[in-house]
PDB file of C-alpha atoms and ligand atoms in Angstrom:
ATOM      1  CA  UNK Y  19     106.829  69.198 118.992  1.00  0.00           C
ATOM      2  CA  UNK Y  20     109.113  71.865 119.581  1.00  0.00           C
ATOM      3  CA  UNK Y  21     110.518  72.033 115.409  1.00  0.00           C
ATOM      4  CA  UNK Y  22     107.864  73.066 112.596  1.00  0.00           C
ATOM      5  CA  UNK Y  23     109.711  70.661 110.564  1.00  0.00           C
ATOM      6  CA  UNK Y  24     112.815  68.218 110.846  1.00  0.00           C
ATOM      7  CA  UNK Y  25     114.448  65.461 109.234  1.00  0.00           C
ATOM      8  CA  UNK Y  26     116.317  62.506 110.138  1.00  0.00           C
ATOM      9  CA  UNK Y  27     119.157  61.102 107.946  1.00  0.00           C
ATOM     10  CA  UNK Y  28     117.955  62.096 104.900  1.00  0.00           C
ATOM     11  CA  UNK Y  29     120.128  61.529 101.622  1.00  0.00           C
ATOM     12  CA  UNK Y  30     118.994  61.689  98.097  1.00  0.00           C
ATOM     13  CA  UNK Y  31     121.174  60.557  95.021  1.00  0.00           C
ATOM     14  CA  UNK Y  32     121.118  61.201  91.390  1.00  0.00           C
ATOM     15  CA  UNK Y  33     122.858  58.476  89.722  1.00  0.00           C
ATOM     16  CA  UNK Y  34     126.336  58.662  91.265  1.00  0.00           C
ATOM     17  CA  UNK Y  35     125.908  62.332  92.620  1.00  0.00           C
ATOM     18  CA  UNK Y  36     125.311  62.368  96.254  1.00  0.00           C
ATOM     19  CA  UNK Y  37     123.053  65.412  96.712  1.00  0.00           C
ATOM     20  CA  UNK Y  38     122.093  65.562 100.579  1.00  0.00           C
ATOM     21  CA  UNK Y  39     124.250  62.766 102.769  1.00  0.00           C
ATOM     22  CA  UNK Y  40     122.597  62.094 105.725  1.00  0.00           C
ATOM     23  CA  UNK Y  41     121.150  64.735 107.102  1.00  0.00           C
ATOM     24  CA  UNK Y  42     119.151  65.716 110.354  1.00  0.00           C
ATOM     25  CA  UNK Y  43     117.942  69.105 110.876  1.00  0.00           C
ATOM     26  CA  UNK Y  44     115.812  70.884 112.967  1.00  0.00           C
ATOM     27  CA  UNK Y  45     113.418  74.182 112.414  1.00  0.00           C
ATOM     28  CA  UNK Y  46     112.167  75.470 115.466  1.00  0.00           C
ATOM     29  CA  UNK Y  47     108.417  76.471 115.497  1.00  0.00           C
ATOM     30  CA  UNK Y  48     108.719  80.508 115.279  1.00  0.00           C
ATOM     31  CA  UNK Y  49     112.712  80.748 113.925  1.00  0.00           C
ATOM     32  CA  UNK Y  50     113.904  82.443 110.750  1.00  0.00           C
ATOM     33  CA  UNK Y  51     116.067  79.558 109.205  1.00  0.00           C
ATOM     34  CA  UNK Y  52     118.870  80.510 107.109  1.00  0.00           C
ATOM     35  CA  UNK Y  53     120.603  77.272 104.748  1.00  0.00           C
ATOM     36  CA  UNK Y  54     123.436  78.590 104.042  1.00  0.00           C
ATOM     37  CA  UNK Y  55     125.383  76.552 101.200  1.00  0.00           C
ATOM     38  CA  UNK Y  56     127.773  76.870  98.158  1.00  0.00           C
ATOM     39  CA  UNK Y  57     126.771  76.242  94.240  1.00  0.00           C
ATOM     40  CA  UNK Y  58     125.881  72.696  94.452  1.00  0.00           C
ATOM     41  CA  UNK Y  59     125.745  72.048  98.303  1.00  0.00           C
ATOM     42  CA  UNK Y  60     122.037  70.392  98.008  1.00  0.00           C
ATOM     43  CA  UNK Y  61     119.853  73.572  99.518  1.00  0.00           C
ATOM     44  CA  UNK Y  62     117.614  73.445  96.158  1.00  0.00           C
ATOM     45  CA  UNK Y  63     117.266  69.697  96.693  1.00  0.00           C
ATOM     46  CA  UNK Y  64     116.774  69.611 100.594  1.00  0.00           C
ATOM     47  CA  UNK Y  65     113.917  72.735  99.610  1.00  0.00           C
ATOM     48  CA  UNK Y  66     112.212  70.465  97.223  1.00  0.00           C
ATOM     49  CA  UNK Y  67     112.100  67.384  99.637  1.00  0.00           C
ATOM     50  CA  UNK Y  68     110.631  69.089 102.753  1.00  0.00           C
ATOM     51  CA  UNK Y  69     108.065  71.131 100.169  1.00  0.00           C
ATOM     52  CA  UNK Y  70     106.954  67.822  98.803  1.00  0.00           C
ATOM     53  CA  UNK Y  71     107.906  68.541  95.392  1.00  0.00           C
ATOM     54  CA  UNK Y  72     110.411  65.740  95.685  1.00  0.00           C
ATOM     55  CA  UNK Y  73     111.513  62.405  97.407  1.00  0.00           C
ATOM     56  CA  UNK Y  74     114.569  61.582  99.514  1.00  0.00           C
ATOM     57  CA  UNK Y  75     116.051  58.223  98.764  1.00  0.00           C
ATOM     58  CA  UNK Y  76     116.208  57.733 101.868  1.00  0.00           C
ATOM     59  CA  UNK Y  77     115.904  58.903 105.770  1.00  0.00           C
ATOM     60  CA  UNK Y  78     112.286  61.221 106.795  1.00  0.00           C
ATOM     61  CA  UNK Y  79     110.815  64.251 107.032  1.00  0.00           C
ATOM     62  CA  UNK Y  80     108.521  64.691 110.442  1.00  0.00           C
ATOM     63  CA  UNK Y  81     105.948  67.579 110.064  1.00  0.00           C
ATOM     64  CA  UNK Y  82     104.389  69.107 112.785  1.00  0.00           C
ATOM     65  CA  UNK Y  83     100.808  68.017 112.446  1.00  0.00           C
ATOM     66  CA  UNK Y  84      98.561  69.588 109.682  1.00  0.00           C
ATOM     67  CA  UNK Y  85     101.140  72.395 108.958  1.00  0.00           C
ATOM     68  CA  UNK Y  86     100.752  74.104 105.707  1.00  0.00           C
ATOM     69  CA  UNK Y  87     103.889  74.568 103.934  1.00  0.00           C
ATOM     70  CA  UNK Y  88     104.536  77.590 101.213  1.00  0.00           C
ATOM     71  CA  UNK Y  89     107.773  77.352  98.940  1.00  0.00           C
ATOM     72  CA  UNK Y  90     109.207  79.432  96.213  1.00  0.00           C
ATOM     73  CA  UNK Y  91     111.823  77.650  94.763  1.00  0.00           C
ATOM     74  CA  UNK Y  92     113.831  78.331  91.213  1.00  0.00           C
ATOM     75  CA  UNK Y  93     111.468  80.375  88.885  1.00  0.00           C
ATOM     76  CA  UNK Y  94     108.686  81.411  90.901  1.00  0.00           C
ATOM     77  CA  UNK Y  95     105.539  80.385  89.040  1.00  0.00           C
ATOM     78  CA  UNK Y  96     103.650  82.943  87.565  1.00  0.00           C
ATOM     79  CA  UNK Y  97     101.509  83.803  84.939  1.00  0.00           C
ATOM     80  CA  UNK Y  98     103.115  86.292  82.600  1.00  0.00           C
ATOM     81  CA  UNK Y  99      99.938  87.892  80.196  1.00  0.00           C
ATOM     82  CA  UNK Y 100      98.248  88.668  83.532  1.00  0.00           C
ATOM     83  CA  UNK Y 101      98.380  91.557  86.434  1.00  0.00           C
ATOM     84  CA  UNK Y 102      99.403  90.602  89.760  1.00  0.00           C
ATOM     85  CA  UNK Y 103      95.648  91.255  90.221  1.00  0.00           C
ATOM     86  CA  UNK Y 104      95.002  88.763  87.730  1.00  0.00           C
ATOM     87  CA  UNK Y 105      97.532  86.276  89.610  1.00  0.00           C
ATOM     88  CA  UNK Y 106      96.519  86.536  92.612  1.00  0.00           C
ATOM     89  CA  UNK Y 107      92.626  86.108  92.039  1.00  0.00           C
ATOM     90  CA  UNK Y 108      93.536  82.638  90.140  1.00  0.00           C
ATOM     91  CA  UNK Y 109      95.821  81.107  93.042  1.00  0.00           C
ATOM     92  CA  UNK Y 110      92.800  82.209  95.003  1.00  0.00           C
ATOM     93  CA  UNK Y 111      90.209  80.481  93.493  1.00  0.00           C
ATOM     94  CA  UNK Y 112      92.072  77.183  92.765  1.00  0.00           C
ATOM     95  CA  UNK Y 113      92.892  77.459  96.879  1.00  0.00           C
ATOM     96  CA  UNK Y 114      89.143  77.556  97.020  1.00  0.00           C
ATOM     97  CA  UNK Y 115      89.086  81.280  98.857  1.00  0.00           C
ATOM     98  CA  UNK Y 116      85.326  82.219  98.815  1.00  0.00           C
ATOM     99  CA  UNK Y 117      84.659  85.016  95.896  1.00  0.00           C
ATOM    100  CA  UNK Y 118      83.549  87.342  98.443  1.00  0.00           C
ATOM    101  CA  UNK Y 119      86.827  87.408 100.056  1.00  0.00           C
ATOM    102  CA  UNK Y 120      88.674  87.630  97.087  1.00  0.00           C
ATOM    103  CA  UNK Y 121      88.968  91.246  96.555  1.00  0.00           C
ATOM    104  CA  UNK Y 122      90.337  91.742 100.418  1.00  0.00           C
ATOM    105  CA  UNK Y 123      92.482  89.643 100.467  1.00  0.00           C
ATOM    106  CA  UNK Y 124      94.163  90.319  96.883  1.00  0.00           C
ATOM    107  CA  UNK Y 125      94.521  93.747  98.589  1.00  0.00           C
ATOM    108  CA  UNK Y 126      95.619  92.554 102.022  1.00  0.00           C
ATOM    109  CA  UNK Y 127      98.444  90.543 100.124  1.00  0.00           C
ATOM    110  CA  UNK Y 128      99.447  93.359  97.884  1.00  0.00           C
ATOM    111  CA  UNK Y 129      99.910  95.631 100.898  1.00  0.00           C
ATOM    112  CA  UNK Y 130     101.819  93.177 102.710  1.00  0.00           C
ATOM    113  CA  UNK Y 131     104.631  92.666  99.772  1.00  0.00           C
ATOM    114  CA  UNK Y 132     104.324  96.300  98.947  1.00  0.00           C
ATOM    115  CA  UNK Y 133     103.447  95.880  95.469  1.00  0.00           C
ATOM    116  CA  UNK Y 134     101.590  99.016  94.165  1.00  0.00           C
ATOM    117  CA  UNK Y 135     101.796  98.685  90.282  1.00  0.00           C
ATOM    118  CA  UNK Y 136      99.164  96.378  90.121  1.00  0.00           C
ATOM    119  CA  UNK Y 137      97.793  97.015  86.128  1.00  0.00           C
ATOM    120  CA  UNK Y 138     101.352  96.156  84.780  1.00  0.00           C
ATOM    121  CA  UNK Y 139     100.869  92.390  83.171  1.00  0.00           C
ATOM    122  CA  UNK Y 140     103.617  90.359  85.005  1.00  0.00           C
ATOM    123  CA  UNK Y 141     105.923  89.911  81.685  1.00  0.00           C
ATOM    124  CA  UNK Y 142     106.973  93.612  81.904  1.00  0.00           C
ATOM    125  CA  UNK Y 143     107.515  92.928  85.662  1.00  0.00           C
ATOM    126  CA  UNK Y 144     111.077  93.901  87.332  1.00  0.00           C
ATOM    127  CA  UNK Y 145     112.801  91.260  89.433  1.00  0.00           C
ATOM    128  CA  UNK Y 146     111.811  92.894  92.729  1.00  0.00           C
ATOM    129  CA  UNK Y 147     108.387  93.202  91.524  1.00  0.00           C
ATOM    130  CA  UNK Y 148     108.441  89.610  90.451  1.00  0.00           C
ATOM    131  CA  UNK Y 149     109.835  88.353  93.815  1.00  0.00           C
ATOM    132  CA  UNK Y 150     107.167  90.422  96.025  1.00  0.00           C
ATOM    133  CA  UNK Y 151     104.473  88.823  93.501  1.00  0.00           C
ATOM    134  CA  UNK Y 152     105.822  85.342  94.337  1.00  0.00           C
ATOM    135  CA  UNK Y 153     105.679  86.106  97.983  1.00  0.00           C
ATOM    136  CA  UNK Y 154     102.198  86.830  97.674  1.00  0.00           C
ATOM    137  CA  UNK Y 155     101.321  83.982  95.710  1.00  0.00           C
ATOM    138  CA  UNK Y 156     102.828  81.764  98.161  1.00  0.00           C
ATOM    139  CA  UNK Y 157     101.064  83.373 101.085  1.00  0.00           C
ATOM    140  CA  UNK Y 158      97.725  82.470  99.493  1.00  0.00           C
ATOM    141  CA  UNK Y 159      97.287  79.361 101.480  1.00  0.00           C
ATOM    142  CA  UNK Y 160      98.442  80.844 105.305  1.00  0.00           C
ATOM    143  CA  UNK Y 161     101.020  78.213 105.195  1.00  0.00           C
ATOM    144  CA  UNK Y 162     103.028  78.424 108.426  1.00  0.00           C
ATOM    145  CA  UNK Y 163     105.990  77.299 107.094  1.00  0.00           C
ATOM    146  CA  UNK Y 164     107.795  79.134 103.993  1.00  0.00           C
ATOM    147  CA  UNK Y 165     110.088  78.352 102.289  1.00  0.00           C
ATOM    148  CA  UNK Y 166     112.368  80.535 100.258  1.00  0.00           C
ATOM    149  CA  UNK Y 167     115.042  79.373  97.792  1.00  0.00           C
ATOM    150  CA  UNK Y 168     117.580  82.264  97.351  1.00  0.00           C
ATOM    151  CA  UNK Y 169     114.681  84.792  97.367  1.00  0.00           C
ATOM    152  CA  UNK Y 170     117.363  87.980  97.732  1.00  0.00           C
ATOM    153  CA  UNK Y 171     119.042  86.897  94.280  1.00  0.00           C
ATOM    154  CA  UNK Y 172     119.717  89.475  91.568  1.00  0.00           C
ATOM    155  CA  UNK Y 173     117.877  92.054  93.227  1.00  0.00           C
ATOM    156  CA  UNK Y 174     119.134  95.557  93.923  1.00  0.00           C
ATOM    157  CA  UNK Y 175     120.339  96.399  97.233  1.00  0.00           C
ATOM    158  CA  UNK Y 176     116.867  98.147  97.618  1.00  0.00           C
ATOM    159  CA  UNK Y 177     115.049  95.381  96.878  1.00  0.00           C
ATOM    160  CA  UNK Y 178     117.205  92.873  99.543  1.00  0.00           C
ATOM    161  CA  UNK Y 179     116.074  95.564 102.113  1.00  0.00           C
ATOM    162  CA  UNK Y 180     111.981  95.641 101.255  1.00  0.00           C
ATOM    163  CA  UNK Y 181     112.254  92.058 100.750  1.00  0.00           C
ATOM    164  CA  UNK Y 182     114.009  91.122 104.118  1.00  0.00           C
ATOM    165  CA  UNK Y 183     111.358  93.296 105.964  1.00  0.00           C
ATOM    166  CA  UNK Y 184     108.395  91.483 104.117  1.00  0.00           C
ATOM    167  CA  UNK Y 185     110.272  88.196 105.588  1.00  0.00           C
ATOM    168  CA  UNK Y 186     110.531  89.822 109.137  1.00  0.00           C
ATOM    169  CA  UNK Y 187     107.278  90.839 108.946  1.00  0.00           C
ATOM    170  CA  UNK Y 188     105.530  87.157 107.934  1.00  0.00           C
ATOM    171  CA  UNK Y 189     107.416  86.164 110.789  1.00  0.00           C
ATOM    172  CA  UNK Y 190     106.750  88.388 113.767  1.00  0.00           C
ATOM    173  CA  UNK Y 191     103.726  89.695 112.797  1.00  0.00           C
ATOM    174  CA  UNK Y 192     101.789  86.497 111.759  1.00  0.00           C
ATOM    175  CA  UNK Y 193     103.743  83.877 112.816  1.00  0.00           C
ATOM    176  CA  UNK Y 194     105.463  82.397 109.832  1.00  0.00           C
ATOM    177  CA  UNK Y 195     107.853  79.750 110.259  1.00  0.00           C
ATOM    178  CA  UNK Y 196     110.263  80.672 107.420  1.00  0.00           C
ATOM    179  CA  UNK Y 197     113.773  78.685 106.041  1.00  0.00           C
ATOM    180  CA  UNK Y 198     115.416  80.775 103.278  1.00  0.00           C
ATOM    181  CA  UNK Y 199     118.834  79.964 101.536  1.00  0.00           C
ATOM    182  CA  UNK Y 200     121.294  81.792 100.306  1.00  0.00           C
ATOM    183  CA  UNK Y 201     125.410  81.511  99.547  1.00  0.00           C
ATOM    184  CA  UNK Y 202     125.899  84.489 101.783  1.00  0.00           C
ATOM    185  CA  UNK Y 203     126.031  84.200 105.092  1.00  0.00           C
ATOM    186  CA  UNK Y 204     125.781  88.381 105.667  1.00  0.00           C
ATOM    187  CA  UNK Y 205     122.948  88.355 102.867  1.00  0.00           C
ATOM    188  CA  UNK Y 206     120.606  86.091 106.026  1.00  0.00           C
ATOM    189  CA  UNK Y 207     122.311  87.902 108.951  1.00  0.00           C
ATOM    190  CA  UNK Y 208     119.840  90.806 109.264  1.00  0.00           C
ATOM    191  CA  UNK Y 209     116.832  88.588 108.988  1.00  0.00           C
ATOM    192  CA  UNK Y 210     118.012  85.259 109.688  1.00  0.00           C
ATOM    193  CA  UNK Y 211     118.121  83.849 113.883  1.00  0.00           C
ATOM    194  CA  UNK Y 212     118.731  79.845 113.284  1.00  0.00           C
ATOM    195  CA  UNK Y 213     121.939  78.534 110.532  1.00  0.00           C
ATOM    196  CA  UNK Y 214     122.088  75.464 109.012  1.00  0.00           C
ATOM    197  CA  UNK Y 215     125.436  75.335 106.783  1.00  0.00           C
ATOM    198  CA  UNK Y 216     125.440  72.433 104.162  1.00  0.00           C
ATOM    199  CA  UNK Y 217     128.617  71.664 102.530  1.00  0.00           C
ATOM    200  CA  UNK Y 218     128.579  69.027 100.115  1.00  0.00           C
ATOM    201  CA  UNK Y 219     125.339  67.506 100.948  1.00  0.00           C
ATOM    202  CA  UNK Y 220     126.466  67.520 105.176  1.00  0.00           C
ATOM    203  CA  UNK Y 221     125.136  69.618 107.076  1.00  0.00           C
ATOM    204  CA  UNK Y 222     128.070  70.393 108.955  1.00  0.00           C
ATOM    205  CA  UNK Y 223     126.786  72.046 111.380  1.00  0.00           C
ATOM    206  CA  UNK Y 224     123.244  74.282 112.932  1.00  0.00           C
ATOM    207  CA  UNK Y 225     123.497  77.404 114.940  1.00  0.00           C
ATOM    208  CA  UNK Y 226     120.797  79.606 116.489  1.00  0.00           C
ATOM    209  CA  UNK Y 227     121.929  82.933 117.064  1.00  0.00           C
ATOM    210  CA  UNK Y 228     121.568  82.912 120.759  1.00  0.00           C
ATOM    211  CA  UNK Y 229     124.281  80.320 121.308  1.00  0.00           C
ATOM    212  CA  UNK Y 230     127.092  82.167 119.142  1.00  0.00           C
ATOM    213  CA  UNK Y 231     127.871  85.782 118.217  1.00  0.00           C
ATOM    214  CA  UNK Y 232     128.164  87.202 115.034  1.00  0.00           C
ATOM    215  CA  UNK Y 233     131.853  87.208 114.984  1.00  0.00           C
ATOM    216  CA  UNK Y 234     132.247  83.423 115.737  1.00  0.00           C
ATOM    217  CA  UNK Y 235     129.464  82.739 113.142  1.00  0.00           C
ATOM    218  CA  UNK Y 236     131.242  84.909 110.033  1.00  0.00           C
ATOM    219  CA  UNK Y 237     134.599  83.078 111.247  1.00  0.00           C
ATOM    220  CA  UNK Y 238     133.214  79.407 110.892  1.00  0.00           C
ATOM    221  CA  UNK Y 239     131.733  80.309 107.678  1.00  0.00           C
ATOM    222  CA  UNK Y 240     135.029  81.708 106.546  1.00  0.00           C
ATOM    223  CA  UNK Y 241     137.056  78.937 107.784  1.00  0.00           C
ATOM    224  CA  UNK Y 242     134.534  76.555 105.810  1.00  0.00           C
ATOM    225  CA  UNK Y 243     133.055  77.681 102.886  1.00  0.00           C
ATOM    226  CA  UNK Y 244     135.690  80.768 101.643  1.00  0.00           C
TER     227      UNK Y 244
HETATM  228  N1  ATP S   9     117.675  66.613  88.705  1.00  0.00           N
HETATM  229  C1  ATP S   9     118.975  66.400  88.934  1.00  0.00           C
HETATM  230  N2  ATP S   9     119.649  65.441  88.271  1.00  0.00           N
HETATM  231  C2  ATP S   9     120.951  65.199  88.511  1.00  0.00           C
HETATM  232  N3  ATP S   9     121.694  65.868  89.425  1.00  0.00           N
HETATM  233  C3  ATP S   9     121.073  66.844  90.119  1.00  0.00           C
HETATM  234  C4  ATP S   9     119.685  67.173  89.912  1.00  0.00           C
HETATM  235  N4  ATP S   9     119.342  68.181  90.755  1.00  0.00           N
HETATM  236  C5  ATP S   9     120.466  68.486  91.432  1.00  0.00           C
HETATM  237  N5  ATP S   9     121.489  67.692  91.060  1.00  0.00           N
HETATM  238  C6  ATP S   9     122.857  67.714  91.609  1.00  0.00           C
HETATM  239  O1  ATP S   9     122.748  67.625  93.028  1.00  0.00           O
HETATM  240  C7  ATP S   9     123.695  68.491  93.664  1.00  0.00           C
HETATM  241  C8  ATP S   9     122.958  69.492  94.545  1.00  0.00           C
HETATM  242  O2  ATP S   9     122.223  70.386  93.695  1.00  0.00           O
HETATM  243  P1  ATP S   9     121.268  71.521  94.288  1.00  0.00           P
HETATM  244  O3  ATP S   9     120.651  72.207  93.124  1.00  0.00           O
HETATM  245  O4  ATP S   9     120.367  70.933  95.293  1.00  0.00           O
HETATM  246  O5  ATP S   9     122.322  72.488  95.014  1.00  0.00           O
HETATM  247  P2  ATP S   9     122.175  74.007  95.436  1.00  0.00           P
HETATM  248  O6  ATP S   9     122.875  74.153  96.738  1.00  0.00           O
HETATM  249  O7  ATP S   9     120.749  74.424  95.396  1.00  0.00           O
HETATM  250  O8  ATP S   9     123.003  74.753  94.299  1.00  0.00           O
HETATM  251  P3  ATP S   9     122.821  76.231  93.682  1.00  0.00           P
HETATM  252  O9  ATP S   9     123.150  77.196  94.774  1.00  0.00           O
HETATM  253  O10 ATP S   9     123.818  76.241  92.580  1.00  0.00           O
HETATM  254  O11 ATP S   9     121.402  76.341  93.202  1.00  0.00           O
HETATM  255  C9  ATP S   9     124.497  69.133  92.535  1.00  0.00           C
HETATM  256  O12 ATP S   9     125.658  68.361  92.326  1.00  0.00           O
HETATM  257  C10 ATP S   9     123.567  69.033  91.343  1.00  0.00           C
HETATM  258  O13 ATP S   9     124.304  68.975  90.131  1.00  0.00           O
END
């Protein structure tokens, strides 16, 4: 199939709250997804449902066959008393990488989220330096698909920049499949060439940016979400 990942109908409900209402979206094999989506729209939720962390209550998620999926969502998972070193050679192991690999690729990862303080233990960490750590955690596996829930909050207008070329990177240079969510529509419009805007658990409506210039897309996001 043509989409990585996509789901049909899917709605999930907590108690009366109606968290994702019916939708059907569709990630093309190759695209850099942006969910775009006010506080409370359902992009957390949606995340956690096509990362398996979490059930619909109803509708499906089809997966391309044997795709490996990669997800930071809310606070990345780390281990604080330990270097990114340290970090990295743990996710390793429990992903089963052989030890004599281990060292190469702790260094391949590190190179590719440009993180060069590597002694630091992660509790004394900045936010950037956190978020490139996460990145490299999650890239442990070579999933194909990544996902990336509000990865460009709180970080300095520096750190947007390294982190959106990390993204572009994954993607054109090996391949990644990659959905990342944000409030801001000009936050994902450097990176981003697929939209899915979710509004109160609808997704109203999916773009790719080959069907509608930039204009057209900031003035539907305007006209719906400002
Ligand atoms: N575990 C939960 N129990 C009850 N309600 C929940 C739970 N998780 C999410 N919700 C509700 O579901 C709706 C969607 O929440 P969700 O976190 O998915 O939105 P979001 O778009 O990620 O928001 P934000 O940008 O603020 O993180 C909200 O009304 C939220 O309060």
């Amino acid at each position: 199939m043509n989409d990585i990942i996509r789901t049909q109908n899917l709605c999930k409900h907590y108690k009366e709250t109606i968290a994702l209402d019916n939708v059907s979206l569709h990630i093309p094999r190759g695209a850099i997804y942006g969910l775009i989506g006010n506080n409370g729209a359902g992009k957390t939720t949606l995340m956690r449902i096509l990362s398996n962390l979490q059930s619909p209550s109803s509708g499906t998620v089809v997966k391309s066959e044997n795709i490996k999926i990669g997800a930071i969502i809310e606070t990345p998972a780390l281990y604080p008393t330990l270097s990114a070193k340290g970090n990295l050679k743990y996710q390793l192991k429990i992903c089963g990488c052989p030890s004599k690999e281990v060292k190469s690729k702790i260094a391949e990862l590190l190179e590719l989220v440009h993180l060069k303080d590597t002694r630091k233990l992660v509790m004394n960490y900045s936010l950037g330096m956190r978020q490139r750590l996460a990145l490299a955690m999650a890239l442990v596996g070579n999933p194909q698909f990544l996902i990336l829930d509000e990865p460009l909050n709180g970080l300095d207008p520096e750190g947007i920049k390294d982190v959106r070329a990390i993204i572009a990177k994954l993607n054109e240079e090996y391949g990644v499949t990659i959905m990342i969510s944000s409030h801001i529509l000009s936050e994902l419009q450097k990176v981003a060439n697929h939209y899915g805007f979710l509004k109160n658990g609808v997704l109203i409506q999916e773009f790719s940016s080959s069907e509608i210039a930039d204009t057209d897309l900031e003035t539907f996001y305007f006209k719906n979400f400002l």
